C-alpha positions as a Markdown table, in Angstrom:
| # | Residue | x | y | z |
|---|---|---|---|---|
| 1 | Unk | 93.9 | 104.5 | 138.2 |
| 2 | Unk | 94.4 | 106.8 | 135.2 |
| 3 | Unk | 95.3 | 105.7 | 131.7 |
| 4 | Unk | 98.9 | 107.0 | 131.8 |
| 5 | Unk | 99.5 | 105.0 | 135.0 |
| 6 | Unk | 97.9 | 101.7 | 133.8 |
| 7 | Unk | 97.2 | 101.0 | 130.2 |
| 8 | Unk | 95.6 | 97.9 | 128.6 |
| 9 | Unk | 94.9 | 97.7 | 124.9 |
| 10 | Unk | 92.5 | 95.1 | 123.3 |
| 11 | Unk | 90.7 | 96.9 | 120.6 |
| 12 | Unk | 90.0 | 95.4 | 117.1 |
| 13 | Unk | 92.7 | 97.8 | 115.9 |
| 14 | Unk | 94.8 | 100.1 | 118.0 |
| 15 | Unk | 98.1 | 102.0 | 117.7 |
| 16 | Unk | 99.3 | 103.7 | 120.8 |
| 17 | Unk | 101.0 | 107.1 | 120.8 |
| 18 | Unk | 104.8 | 106.9 | 121.5 |
| 19 | Unk | 105.5 | 107.0 | 125.2 |
| 20 | Unk | 108.8 | 108.4 | 126.5 |
| 21 | Unk | 109.2 | 106.7 | 129.8 |
| 22 | Unk | 112.5 | 107.3 | 131.6 |
| 23 | Unk | 115.3 | 106.0 | 129.4 |
| 24 | Unk | 112.8 | 104.4 | 126.9 |
| 25 | Unk | 110.7 | 105.0 | 123.9 |
| 26 | Unk | 107.7 | 102.6 | 123.9 |
| 27 | Unk | 104.9 | 102.1 | 121.4 |
| 28 | Unk | 102.4 | 99.3 | 121.1 |
| 29 | Unk | 100.0 | 97.9 | 118.5 |
| 30 | Unk | 97.2 | 95.4 | 118.4 |
| 31 | Unk | 94.8 | 94.2 | 115.8 |
| 32 | Unk | 92.5 | 91.2 | 115.3 |
| 33 | Unk | 93.0 | 88.8 | 112.5 |
| 34 | Unk | 92.3 | 90.4 | 109.1 |
| 35 | Unk | 90.0 | 87.5 | 108.2 |
| 36 | Unk | 87.9 | 87.9 | 111.4 |
| 37 | Unk | 84.4 | 89.5 | 111.0 |
| 38 | Unk | 82.5 | 89.5 | 114.2 |
| 39 | Unk | 85.1 | 87.6 | 116.3 |
| 40 | Unk | 86.9 | 89.8 | 118.9 |
| 41 | Unk | 90.6 | 90.5 | 119.2 |
| 42 | Unk | 91.9 | 87.8 | 121.7 |
| 43 | Unk | 95.3 | 89.5 | 122.3 |
| 44 | Unk | 95.9 | 92.0 | 125.1 |
| 45 | Unk | 98.7 | 94.4 | 125.9 |
| 46 | Unk | 99.6 | 96.1 | 129.2 |
| 47 | Unk | 102.0 | 98.9 | 130.1 |
| 48 | Unk | 102.6 | 100.0 | 133.7 |
| 49 | Unk | 105.1 | 102.7 | 134.7 |
| 50 | Unk | 105.9 | 102.6 | 138.4 |
| 51 | Unk | 106.7 | 105.5 | 140.8 |
| 52 | Unk | 110.3 | 104.3 | 141.2 |
| 53 | Unk | 110.9 | 104.6 | 137.4 |
| 54 | Unk | 110.6 | 100.8 | 136.7 |
| 55 | Unk | 108.3 | 99.8 | 133.9 |
| 56 | Unk | 106.3 | 96.6 | 133.4 |
| 57 | Unk | 105.2 | 95.4 | 130.0 |
| 58 | Unk | 102.9 | 92.5 | 129.3 |
| 59 | Unk | 101.4 | 90.8 | 126.3 |
| 60 | Unk | 99.0 | 88.0 | 126.2 |
| 61 | Unk | 97.2 | 85.8 | 123.6 |
| 62 | Unk | 94.0 | 83.9 | 124.3 |
| 63 | Unk | 94.6 | 80.4 | 123.2 |
| 64 | Unk | 92.8 | 79.0 | 120.1 |
| 65 | Unk | 90.6 | 76.0 | 120.8 |
| 66 | Unk | 89.4 | 77.4 | 124.1 |
| 67 | Unk | 86.4 | 79.7 | 124.8 |
| 68 | Unk | 86.5 | 83.3 | 126.0 |
| 69 | Unk | 90.0 | 84.0 | 124.8 |
| 70 | Unk | 89.6 | 87.7 | 124.8 |
| 71 | Unk | 88.3 | 87.8 | 128.3 |
| 72 | Unk | 91.1 | 85.4 | 129.5 |
| 73 | Unk | 93.9 | 87.4 | 128.1 |
| 74 | Unk | 92.6 | 90.7 | 129.4 |
| 75 | Unk | 92.0 | 89.2 | 132.8 |
| 76 | Unk | 95.6 | 87.9 | 132.9 |
| 77 | Unk | 97.1 | 91.3 | 132.0 |
| 78 | Unk | 94.7 | 93.3 | 134.2 |
| 79 | Unk | 95.3 | 91.1 | 137.3 |
| 80 | Unk | 99.0 | 91.1 | 136.9 |
| 81 | Unk | 99.3 | 94.9 | 136.6 |
| 82 | Unk | 96.8 | 95.4 | 139.4 |
| 83 | Unk | 98.8 | 93.1 | 141.7 |
| 84 | Unk | 102.2 | 94.6 | 140.7 |
| 85 | Unk | 101.1 | 98.2 | 141.3 |
| 86 | Unk | 99.7 | 97.1 | 144.7 |
| 87 | Unk | 102.8 | 95.2 | 145.9 |
| 88 | Unk | 105.8 | 96.8 | 144.2 |
| 89 | Unk | 106.9 | 99.7 | 146.4 |
| 90 | Unk | 110.6 | 99.5 | 145.3 |
| 91 | Unk | 112.5 | 98.0 | 142.5 |
| 92 | Unk | 114.2 | 95.3 | 144.7 |
| 93 | Unk | 110.7 | 93.7 | 145.2 |
| 94 | Unk | 109.6 | 94.0 | 141.6 |
| 95 | Unk | 110.5 | 90.3 | 140.8 |
| 96 | Unk | 108.5 | 89.0 | 143.7 |
| 97 | Unk | 105.6 | 91.3 | 142.8 |
| 98 | Unk | 105.6 | 90.0 | 139.2 |
| 99 | Unk | 105.6 | 86.4 | 140.2 |
| 100 | Unk | 102.8 | 87.0 | 142.7 |
| 101 | Unk | 100.8 | 88.9 | 140.0 |
| 102 | Unk | 101.2 | 86.0 | 137.5 |
| 103 | Unk | 100.2 | 83.5 | 140.1 |
| 104 | Unk | 97.1 | 85.6 | 141.2 |
| 105 | Unk | 96.1 | 86.0 | 137.6 |
| 106 | Unk | 96.3 | 82.2 | 137.1 |
| 107 | Unk | 94.1 | 81.7 | 140.1 |
| 108 | Unk | 91.6 | 84.3 | 139.0 |
| 109 | Unk | 91.3 | 82.8 | 135.5 |
| 110 | Unk | 90.6 | 79.4 | 136.9 |
| 111 | Unk | 88.1 | 80.7 | 139.4 |
| 112 | Unk | 86.3 | 82.7 | 136.7 |
| 113 | Unk | 85.3 | 79.4 | 135.1 |
| 114 | Unk | 85.6 | 80.7 | 131.7 |
| 115 | Unk | 87.3 | 77.6 | 130.3 |
| 116 | Unk | 89.8 | 79.9 | 128.6 |
| 117 | Unk | 93.6 | 79.7 | 128.4 |
| 118 | Unk | 96.1 | 82.4 | 127.5 |
| 119 | Unk | 99.8 | 82.9 | 127.0 |
| 120 | Unk | 101.6 | 85.7 | 129.0 |
| 121 | Unk | 105.0 | 87.3 | 128.5 |
| 122 | Unk | 106.1 | 89.9 | 131.0 |
| 123 | Unk | 109.1 | 92.2 | 130.8 |
| 124 | Unk | 110.4 | 94.4 | 133.7 |
| 125 | Unk | 112.7 | 97.4 | 132.9 |
| 126 | Unk | 114.7 | 98.9 | 135.7 |
| 127 | Unk | 117.1 | 101.5 | 134.4 |
| 128 | Unk | 119.0 | 99.7 | 131.7 |
| 129 | Unk | 118.2 | 96.2 | 133.1 |
| 130 | Unk | 115.5 | 93.9 | 131.7 |
| 131 | Unk | 114.0 | 90.6 | 132.8 |
| 132 | Unk | 111.4 | 88.4 | 131.2 |
| 133 | Unk | 108.8 | 86.0 | 132.6 |
| 134 | Unk | 107.3 | 83.5 | 130.2 |
| 135 | Unk | 104.2 | 81.3 | 129.9 |
| 136 | Unk | 103.4 | 79.9 | 126.6 |
| 137 | Unk | 104.4 | 80.8 | 123.0 |
| 138 | Unk | 104.1 | 84.6 | 122.9 |
| 139 | Unk | 107.7 | 85.9 | 123.2 |
| 140 | Unk | 110.3 | 88.6 | 123.0 |
| 141 | Unk | 113.6 | 89.4 | 121.6 |
| 142 | Unk | 116.2 | 92.1 | 121.9 |
| 143 | Unk | 118.3 | 93.3 | 119.0 |
| 144 | Unk | 121.3 | 95.6 | 118.9 |
| 145 | Unk | 121.4 | 98.5 | 116.5 |
| 146 | Unk | 123.8 | 96.5 | 114.2 |
| 147 | Unk | 121.6 | 93.4 | 114.2 |
| 148 | Unk | 123.1 | 91.3 | 117.0 |
| 149 | Unk | 120.6 | 89.1 | 118.8 |
| 150 | Unk | 121.1 | 90.0 | 122.4 |
| 151 | Unk | 118.3 | 87.8 | 124.0 |
| 152 | Unk | 115.2 | 85.9 | 123.1 |
| 153 | Unk | 112.7 | 84.1 | 125.2 |
| 154 | Unk | 112.0 | 80.4 | 124.7 |
| 155 | Unk | 108.6 | 79.6 | 123.3 |
| 156 | Unk | 107.1 | 76.9 | 125.4 |
| 157 | Unk | 105.9 | 74.7 | 122.6 |
| 158 | Unk | 107.0 | 71.4 | 120.9 |
| 159 | Unk | 108.4 | 73.5 | 118.0 |
| 160 | Unk | 110.1 | 76.1 | 120.4 |
| 161 | Unk | 111.8 | 73.4 | 122.3 |
| 162 | Unk | 112.7 | 71.5 | 119.2 |
| 163 | Unk | 114.5 | 74.7 | 117.8 |
| 164 | Unk | 116.2 | 75.2 | 121.1 |
| 165 | Unk | 117.5 | 71.7 | 121.1 |
| 166 | Unk | 118.7 | 71.9 | 117.5 |
| 167 | Unk | 116.2 | 69.3 | 116.4 |
| 168 | Unk | 114.2 | 71.6 | 114.2 |
| 169 | Unk | 115.9 | 74.3 | 112.0 |
| 170 | Unk | 114.6 | 77.8 | 112.4 |
| 171 | Unk | 113.6 | 77.9 | 108.6 |
| 172 | Unk | 111.5 | 74.8 | 109.1 |
| 173 | Unk | 109.8 | 76.0 | 112.3 |
| 174 | Unk | 107.3 | 78.4 | 110.7 |
| 175 | Unk | 105.8 | 75.6 | 108.6 |
| 176 | Unk | 106.0 | 72.8 | 111.1 |
| 177 | Unk | 102.7 | 70.8 | 111.6 |
| 178 | Unk | 103.0 | 71.3 | 115.4 |
| 179 | Unk | 103.4 | 75.1 | 115.2 |
| 180 | Unk | 100.1 | 75.7 | 117.0 |
| 181 | Unk | 100.6 | 73.4 | 119.8 |
| 182 | Unk | 101.5 | 75.0 | 123.2 |
| 183 | Unk | 102.9 | 73.2 | 126.3 |
| 184 | Unk | 102.3 | 75.8 | 129.1 |
| 185 | Unk | 99.3 | 78.2 | 129.4 |
| 186 | Unk | 97.7 | 80.4 | 132.0 |
| 187 | Unk | 94.3 | 78.9 | 133.2 |
| 188 | Unk | 95.9 | 75.6 | 134.0 |
| 189 | Unk | 96.5 | 74.3 | 137.6 |
| 190 | Unk | 100.1 | 73.2 | 136.7 |
| 191 | Unk | 101.0 | 76.5 | 134.9 |
| 192 | Unk | 104.8 | 77.2 | 135.4 |
| 193 | Unk | 106.7 | 80.5 | 135.0 |
| 194 | Unk | 110.0 | 80.6 | 133.2 |
| 195 | Unk | 112.0 | 83.4 | 134.7 |
| 196 | Unk | 114.8 | 84.7 | 132.5 |
| 197 | Unk | 118.2 | 86.3 | 133.5 |
| 198 | Unk | 118.8 | 90.0 | 134.0 |
| 199 | Unk | 119.7 | 91.3 | 130.6 |
| 200 | Unk | 121.6 | 94.7 | 130.3 |
| 201 | Unk | 120.6 | 97.0 | 127.5 |
| 202 | Unk | 122.8 | 99.4 | 125.6 |
| 203 | Unk | 121.7 | 102.6 | 123.9 |
| 204 | Unk | 119.6 | 102.0 | 120.7 |
| 205 | Unk | 118.9 | 98.4 | 121.6 |
| 206 | Unk | 115.3 | 97.5 | 120.7 |
| 207 | Unk | 113.0 | 95.1 | 122.4 |
| 208 | Unk | 110.2 | 93.4 | 120.6 |
| 209 | Unk | 107.4 | 91.6 | 122.6 |
| 210 | Unk | 104.9 | 89.9 | 120.4 |
| 211 | Unk | 102.1 | 87.3 | 120.1 |
| 212 | Unk | 102.5 | 84.4 | 117.7 |
| 213 | Unk | 100.6 | 86.4 | 115.0 |
| 214 | Unk | 103.8 | 88.2 | 114.6 |
| 215 | Unk | 106.4 | 85.6 | 115.6 |
| 216 | Unk | 104.9 | 82.9 | 113.2 |
| 217 | Unk | 104.8 | 85.3 | 110.2 |
| 218 | Unk | 108.5 | 86.4 | 110.3 |
| 219 | Unk | 111.7 | 84.6 | 110.7 |
| 220 | Unk | 113.9 | 85.7 | 113.6 |
| 221 | Unk | 116.4 | 87.3 | 111.0 |
| 222 | Unk | 113.5 | 89.2 | 109.4 |
| 223 | Unk | 112.4 | 90.5 | 112.7 |
| 224 | Unk | 115.8 | 91.6 | 113.7 |
| 225 | Unk | 116.4 | 93.4 | 110.4 |
| 226 | Unk | 113.1 | 95.2 | 110.8 |
| 227 | Unk | 113.4 | 96.3 | 114.5 |
| 228 | Unk | 117.0 | 97.2 | 114.7 |
| 229 | Unk | 116.8 | 100.5 | 112.7 |
| 230 | Unk | 114.5 | 103.4 | 111.8 |
| 231 | Unk | 112.1 | 105.1 | 114.0 |
| 232 | Unk | 109.5 | 103.0 | 116.1 |
| 233 | Unk | 106.8 | 104.3 | 113.8 |
| 234 | Unk | 108.7 | 103.0 | 110.8 |
| 235 | Unk | 109.2 | 99.6 | 112.5 |
| 236 | Unk | 105.4 | 99.4 | 113.1 |
| 237 | Unk | 104.8 | 100.1 | 109.4 |
| 238 | Unk | 107.2 | 97.3 | 108.3 |
| 239 | Unk | 105.7 | 94.8 | 110.8 |
| 240 | Unk | 102.1 | 95.5 | 109.8 |
| 241 | Unk | 102.5 | 95.7 | 106.0 |
| 242 | Unk | 102.3 | 91.9 | 105.5 |
| 243 | Unk | 98.8 | 92.0 | 106.9 |
| 244 | Unk | 97.3 | 94.4 | 104.3 |
| 245 | Unk | 95.0 | 92.7 | 101.8 |
| 246 | Unk | 97.4 | 93.2 | 98.9 |
| 247 | Unk | 100.1 | 91.2 | 100.8 |
| 248 | Unk | 97.8 | 88.4 | 102.1 |
| 249 | Unk | 99.6 | 85.8 | 100.0 |
| 250 | Unk | 102.8 | 86.4 | 102.0 |
| 251 | Unk | 101.1 | 85.5 | 105.3 |
| 252 | Unk | 102.2 | 82.2 | 106.8 |
| 253 | Unk | 99.4 | 82.3 | 109.4 |
| 254 | Unk | 96.2 | 84.2 | 109.9 |
| 255 | Unk | 95.9 | 85.4 | 113.5 |
| 256 | Unk | 95.4 | 88.4 | 115.8 |
| 257 | Unk | 98.7 | 90.2 | 115.8 |
| 258 | Unk | 100.1 | 92.4 | 118.6 |
| 259 | Unk | 103.4 | 93.7 | 119.8 |
| 260 | Unk | 105.2 | 96.2 | 122.0 |
| 261 | Unk | 108.3 | 98.0 | 120.8 |
| 262 | Unk | 110.7 | 99.5 | 123.3 |
| 263 | Unk | 114.0 | 101.2 | 122.6 |
| 264 | Unk | 116.7 | 102.5 | 125.1 |
| 265 | Unk | 117.3 | 106.0 | 123.8 |
| 266 | Unk | 119.2 | 107.5 | 126.7 |
| 267 | Unk | 122.4 | 106.5 | 128.5 |
| 268 | Unk | 122.2 | 105.6 | 132.1 |
C-alpha cells in the first residue's frame, strides 16, 4: 500500500505536506515532548483516503504509566486503517468498517501482550459529513470561520465528564489534579466506543483532532481562535509556538503533541 493511499506518522518531529483530498485541505503534525531525550514519540497519526472519496483520519496517544506506548498507539492506527481499507467498499458500510477496525485493533493490542494502552479518536469524512469515534481523552472539535463551536468530542476522563456535567468549569479543567486520569483505553477488554452523530460541515469550517499534549495546553476558546482563520500552515505555527524553548514557561503540561487539521475548502 503506497504512502498516498495509507499514511501513518510517528516520528520524533514531523510536519506533513498539505494534502488536497476531495473537498478538504488536510495537514498533520506530530512531535515528541520537548523535554524527552531518548524516549520515543508515543503519539501516532493516520490518514486514509478511500476509493469512493471518503476519508478516514485517526489519532492515538500511548497512555502514560504503561509500557510500549509508541508500539501500542501505532498498532491501533495501523490495524484500524488496514481493516477499514479491506472492508470499506462503499460509503454506506464505512461506519461498520470503522467499528470492526477499532475492535480488531483492540484485540490485536491485547494479544500482542505489550502491556500498553492507548487512546484513539477516529473521524470519517464523506462529502460534507463527518462522524467521530472516541476512546479515551484525545479528541476533536470543529470551528466555524467566525468562531462558532460546531462540535466537540467528549474526553472520556473524570475531568472530561465533570466539564460535560457542569461540575468543573472549563477554566479549572486544565489545572485539575485528575487531568491525567483516563476512563477508557484501547488495550482493555472492556474498552467501549463512543460513536458521535453525523455532523454537516460548511465551507471554511475547520476540524482539529489532537492528543492531550495540545488539548491540555490550550483552552477551548484559545483553540477555536487559533484554528478558525488563516492558512493551515499559519494555524500549525500558532499551535506549536508554545512548545519552543523560549515559551516553555507558558506550558501547562509537558507531553508529546500531535494534531490533524482539516478544512472544508469547496462547496459540495
